[in-house]
Amino acid sequence: MDTAKMRVVTIIATAELSERLERDILQLGARGMTIARVDGHGAHGAHRASFLDRGNVRIETIVDHKVADRLLEHVVKHYDGLEIVAFAYDVQAVPKSRFE
Amino acid sequence: MDTAKMRVVTIIATAELSERLERDILQLGARGMTIARVDGHGAHGAHRASFLDRGNVRIETIVDHKVADRLLEHVVKHYDGLEIVAFAYDVQAVPKSRFE
Amino acid sequence: MDTAKMRVVTIIATAELSERLERDILQLGARGMTIARVDGHGAHGAHRASFLDRGNVRIETIVDHKVADRLLEHVVKHYDGLEIVAFAYDVQAVPKSRFE
C-alpha cells in the first residue's frame, strides 16, 4: 500500500473565527480543508461548566509535518485568548499524488 | 513547537445517550467536548446490515492519558449492550496552557 | 484497560459518491460507519482556490489493519480522478467484543 505520510490538524473554534481561520490555513500552506458545524460543551471557566455552545466549527486539514507545525504555532501566537484548540496526529493518506 | 501530549477520545452513540454521556464525560475529568450529529450505517446484526440510523452523536474530547483510560473503561462498564463505540489516540494539542 | 487495536479510516468525498462508498465500505469488510455532512474548502486547482463546496461527506469507519489497507487501496484504484481523499490511523477501541 503506497500512502503519503501526512498529519491531520483539527482546529475547533467559535464560528465567528471560521473565515479568518480558513484564510490563514490556506495561506500557511494547506491545500484544502473540511469544515463541520459542531456544538461545544464544557469548561470555559467554572461558572459556565454546563454551558452548551451552539455554533462552533471543526476544521480538519491534511498537511505535511512542516505545515502542521506552522498551523499549531499560528494558533498559539495569533489566536491567543480566543476560544480555540487545535491538535495534530500522524496519518497515512491516499491518493498519494494529491499530497506531493 | 511546545505542545501538550494528550489523547483524543471519540464516542459514537445513539442520540438518546447524548445527555448522559456529556454529564459522565465532564464528571470523569474532561474539561470540554465537541458534539456533532452524524448518521450511522452498518451492522447492528445481519438483518439490519443496510439500516441507516439518522440521529447518532459523535462526541470528541481532548484529555490526558488517565482520563482517556477512565472514559474507555466507563463506556465498557456502564453502557454495556447499548449502541456505542469509543476510540482513543494520541495527539499533540495547543494551546498547551489549556491542557495543564 | 482491555481495548481492541484497530484503525480508523476516514474518507472525505463529494456527496454524490456517498451511497457508492457506503456500499463499497461494507463489502470490503467494515461492519459499520458514521456519515457526516461537511463543507469542503480548498485547492481543487488554482482557479478554485477559494471555492467552498457545500455537500461533502465525511465517512468514518473503525476496522482492522487488513480492512484498512483494503479500503485505502480501493479508493486509489476505483475512485481515480474523483474528488476524494482518505486517511488511516491507529486507535484503541472499545467495547472490544464489538471488534472481534
XYZ file of C-alpha atoms in Angstrom:
300
model
C 0.000 0.000 0.000
C 1.676 3.214 -1.133
C 0.455 6.029 1.082
C 1.580 9.565 1.905
C 2.774 10.070 5.483
C 0.875 13.181 6.477
C -0.548 14.832 9.546
C -4.150 15.777 10.218
C -4.591 19.074 12.021
C -8.014 19.607 13.608
C -8.975 23.063 14.828
C -12.076 23.644 16.953
C -13.172 27.236 17.484
C -16.175 29.504 17.810
C -17.925 30.040 14.484
C -17.020 33.710 14.225
C -13.357 32.705 13.796
C -14.144 30.410 10.882
C -13.490 32.684 7.900
C -10.290 34.044 9.366
C -9.104 30.511 10.115
C -9.904 29.252 6.611
C -7.907 32.101 5.091
C -4.961 31.560 7.447
C -4.924 27.786 6.880
C -4.651 28.184 3.110
C -2.017 30.916 3.447
C 0.116 28.737 5.714
C 0.329 26.030 3.061
C -2.680 23.703 3.368
C -4.305 22.862 0.054
C -7.780 22.123 1.317
C -9.857 21.554 4.407
C -13.129 20.195 5.700
C -15.440 22.344 7.816
C -18.187 20.976 10.058
C -20.622 22.767 12.354
C -20.468 21.261 15.825
C -21.705 22.022 19.306
C -19.306 22.631 22.121
C -19.869 21.753 25.716
C -17.611 22.290 28.606
C -15.430 24.209 30.889
C -14.782 27.739 29.813
C -14.470 28.549 33.497
C -16.297 27.009 36.412
C -19.423 29.134 36.192
C -20.051 28.052 32.629
C -19.284 24.369 33.181
C -22.589 23.224 31.766
C -22.838 25.822 29.048
C -23.648 24.472 25.601
C -22.241 26.472 22.691
C -24.185 26.025 19.507
C -22.088 27.343 16.713
C -18.599 26.027 16.877
C -16.649 24.886 13.855
C -14.405 21.888 13.474
C -11.886 22.404 10.696
C -9.769 19.487 9.554
C -6.854 19.605 7.133
C -4.365 17.015 5.877
C -0.892 18.539 5.664
C 2.802 17.668 5.793
C 4.745 17.899 9.060
C 6.137 21.340 8.334
C 2.730 22.872 7.633
C 1.267 21.092 10.676
C 3.833 22.727 12.961
C 3.225 26.049 11.310
C -0.540 25.765 11.908
C -0.204 24.849 15.595
C 2.273 27.679 16.113
C -0.012 30.123 14.345
C -2.939 29.200 16.606
C -0.807 29.772 19.695
C 0.614 33.086 18.511
C -2.288 34.696 16.690
C -5.405 33.399 18.440
C -4.215 33.897 21.982
C -7.060 34.178 24.480
C -9.737 33.189 21.970
C -11.959 30.102 22.164
C -9.816 27.755 20.122
C -7.980 24.461 20.446
C -6.025 22.529 17.836
C -4.498 19.082 17.723
C -2.335 17.137 15.278
C -1.639 13.441 14.655
C 0.033 11.238 12.045
C -1.964 9.505 9.320
C -1.392 7.600 6.114
C -3.237 9.307 3.300
C -4.302 8.481 -0.251
C -4.277 9.150 -3.126
C -0.567 9.823 -2.648
C -0.376 12.018 -5.762
C -2.669 14.593 -4.132
C -0.228 15.146 -1.296
C 3.005 15.721 -3.214
C 6.782 23.730 18.929
C 5.636 23.364 22.536
C 2.548 21.154 22.565
C 0.639 19.155 25.172
C 0.770 15.384 24.698
C -2.888 14.459 25.012
C -5.326 11.862 23.828
C -8.495 12.382 21.830
C -11.375 10.136 22.852
C -14.205 9.877 20.322
C -17.506 8.337 21.369
C -20.198 7.441 18.829
C -23.627 6.525 20.176
C -27.326 6.829 19.557
C -28.624 10.346 20.214
C -30.685 9.361 23.249
C -27.446 8.614 25.121
C -26.030 12.070 24.435
C -27.010 13.950 27.605
C -25.984 11.110 29.866
C -22.649 10.834 28.064
C -21.965 14.573 28.265
C -22.580 14.504 32.021
C -20.405 11.433 32.526
C -17.553 12.811 30.404
C -17.342 16.011 32.474
C -17.609 14.073 35.741
C -14.767 11.753 34.739
C -12.408 14.689 34.310
C -12.741 16.090 30.787
C -12.934 19.875 30.647
C -14.829 20.195 27.408
C -16.070 18.348 24.373
C -17.383 18.746 20.862
C -20.704 17.219 19.837
C -21.743 16.548 16.239
C -24.885 14.982 14.808
C -23.983 12.165 12.436
C -25.682 9.330 10.613
C -24.779 5.755 11.333
C -24.793 2.966 8.839
C -23.921 -0.607 9.371
C -24.031 -3.863 11.084
C -26.171 -3.915 14.158
C -26.823 -7.540 13.303
C -27.123 -9.130 9.880
C -30.773 -8.289 9.326
C -30.104 -4.602 9.740
C -26.964 -4.554 7.634
C -28.200 -1.771 5.410
C -30.051 0.151 8.062
C -29.306 3.869 8.179
C -29.600 5.470 11.604
C -30.277 9.159 11.475
C -29.632 10.543 14.883
C -26.328 9.389 16.213
C -23.923 11.634 18.052
C -20.166 11.859 17.752
C -18.611 13.275 20.884
C -14.940 14.205 20.879
C -12.868 15.249 23.874
C -9.172 16.059 24.369
C -7.956 14.582 27.646
C -4.837 13.292 29.396
C -3.987 9.581 29.370
C -5.527 8.888 32.748
C -8.876 10.440 31.851
C -8.812 8.677 28.464
C -8.478 5.280 30.152
C -11.215 6.205 32.584
C -13.568 7.150 29.743
C -12.986 3.926 27.776
C -13.446 1.873 30.928
C -16.629 3.728 31.786
C -18.114 3.024 28.344
C -17.368 -0.680 28.733
C -18.767 -0.937 32.267
C -21.733 1.407 32.218
C -23.001 1.314 28.647
C -22.889 -2.439 28.178
C -25.228 -3.671 25.466
C -26.085 -0.177 24.216
C -25.309 1.208 20.741
C -21.975 2.796 21.499
C -18.342 2.590 20.450
C -15.380 4.649 21.597
C -11.812 5.005 20.444
C -8.715 6.836 21.644
C -5.481 8.021 20.022
C -2.504 10.242 20.826
C -2.351 13.838 19.644
C -0.269 16.954 20.190
C -2.537 19.762 21.330
C -2.328 23.549 21.656
C -2.551 25.947 23.344
C -0.608 23.977 25.948
C -1.832 26.176 28.816
C -5.401 24.973 28.260
C -4.416 21.378 28.956
C -2.491 21.754 32.213
C -7.737 -1.410 30.062
C -8.547 -4.113 27.541
C -9.007 -2.479 24.153
C -9.048 -3.617 20.536
C -6.145 -2.370 18.420
C -7.956 -1.057 15.370
C -7.574 1.536 12.670
C -9.925 4.393 11.849
C -10.304 5.086 8.142
C -11.791 8.476 7.276
C -12.955 9.154 3.734
C -13.898 12.645 2.548
C -15.634 12.947 -0.809
C -18.296 14.817 -2.721
C -21.803 13.881 -1.608
C -22.728 12.157 -4.864
C -20.164 9.439 -4.078
C -21.703 8.719 -0.688
C -24.019 5.795 -1.490
C -21.435 4.058 -3.630
C -18.841 4.493 -0.887
C -21.154 3.172 1.834
C -21.833 0.048 -0.227
C -18.166 -0.497 -1.013
C -17.082 0.008 2.605
C -19.466 -2.679 3.867
C -18.492 -5.041 1.053
C -14.804 -4.664 1.832
C -15.337 -5.860 5.381
C -16.283 -2.919 7.592
C -19.177 -3.612 9.937
C -20.432 -0.092 10.320
C -19.630 3.539 9.691
C -20.508 7.092 10.627
C -21.501 9.623 7.985
C -21.408 13.382 8.459
C -22.235 16.211 6.083
C -19.355 18.661 5.915
C -18.257 21.615 3.821
C -15.082 21.479 1.830
C -12.843 24.388 1.120
C -9.683 24.455 -0.855
C -7.499 23.784 -3.732
C -9.152 21.820 -6.478
C -6.899 23.732 -8.834
C -5.646 27.279 -8.556
C -8.658 28.987 -10.084
C -10.957 27.460 -7.495
C -8.687 28.109 -4.536
C -11.359 29.903 -2.561
C -14.269 27.785 -3.671
C -16.483 26.498 -0.885
C -18.131 23.139 -1.559
C -21.289 22.611 0.402
C -22.161 18.988 0.193
C -19.212 16.824 1.009
C -19.414 13.741 3.170
C -17.024 12.566 5.842
C -17.303 8.833 6.369
C -15.515 7.233 9.302
C -15.150 3.526 9.985
C -13.307 1.512 12.643
C -11.683 -1.543 11.069
C -8.795 -3.965 11.477
C -5.484 -3.389 9.678
C -6.312 -5.680 6.779
C -9.623 -3.977 6.017
C -7.990 -0.550 6.423
C -5.405 -1.381 3.746
C -8.130 -2.761 1.513
C -10.160 0.457 1.848
C -7.246 2.751 1.027
C -6.305 0.601 -1.940
C -9.881 0.585 -3.165
C -10.062 4.382 -3.063
C -6.868 4.644 -5.109
C -7.924 2.055 -7.691
C -11.632 2.644 -8.097
C -12.116 6.354 -7.407
C -9.243 7.597 -9.505
C -9.656 11.219 -10.602
C -12.695 11.838 -8.383
C -12.903 14.322 -5.524
C -11.892 12.014 -2.703
C -9.218 11.644 -0.051
C -8.846 9.014 2.650
C -6.615 8.635 5.654
C -5.985 5.956 8.276
C -4.533 5.924 11.798
C -4.241 3.570 14.765
C -6.679 3.710 17.661
C -7.626 1.706 20.717
C -11.312 0.868 20.567
C -13.981 -0.393 22.951
C -16.046 -2.404 23.602
C -13.509 -4.992 22.465
C -16.198 -7.622 21.838
C -17.662 -5.494 19.029
C -14.423 -5.647 17.080
C -13.690 -9.365 17.130
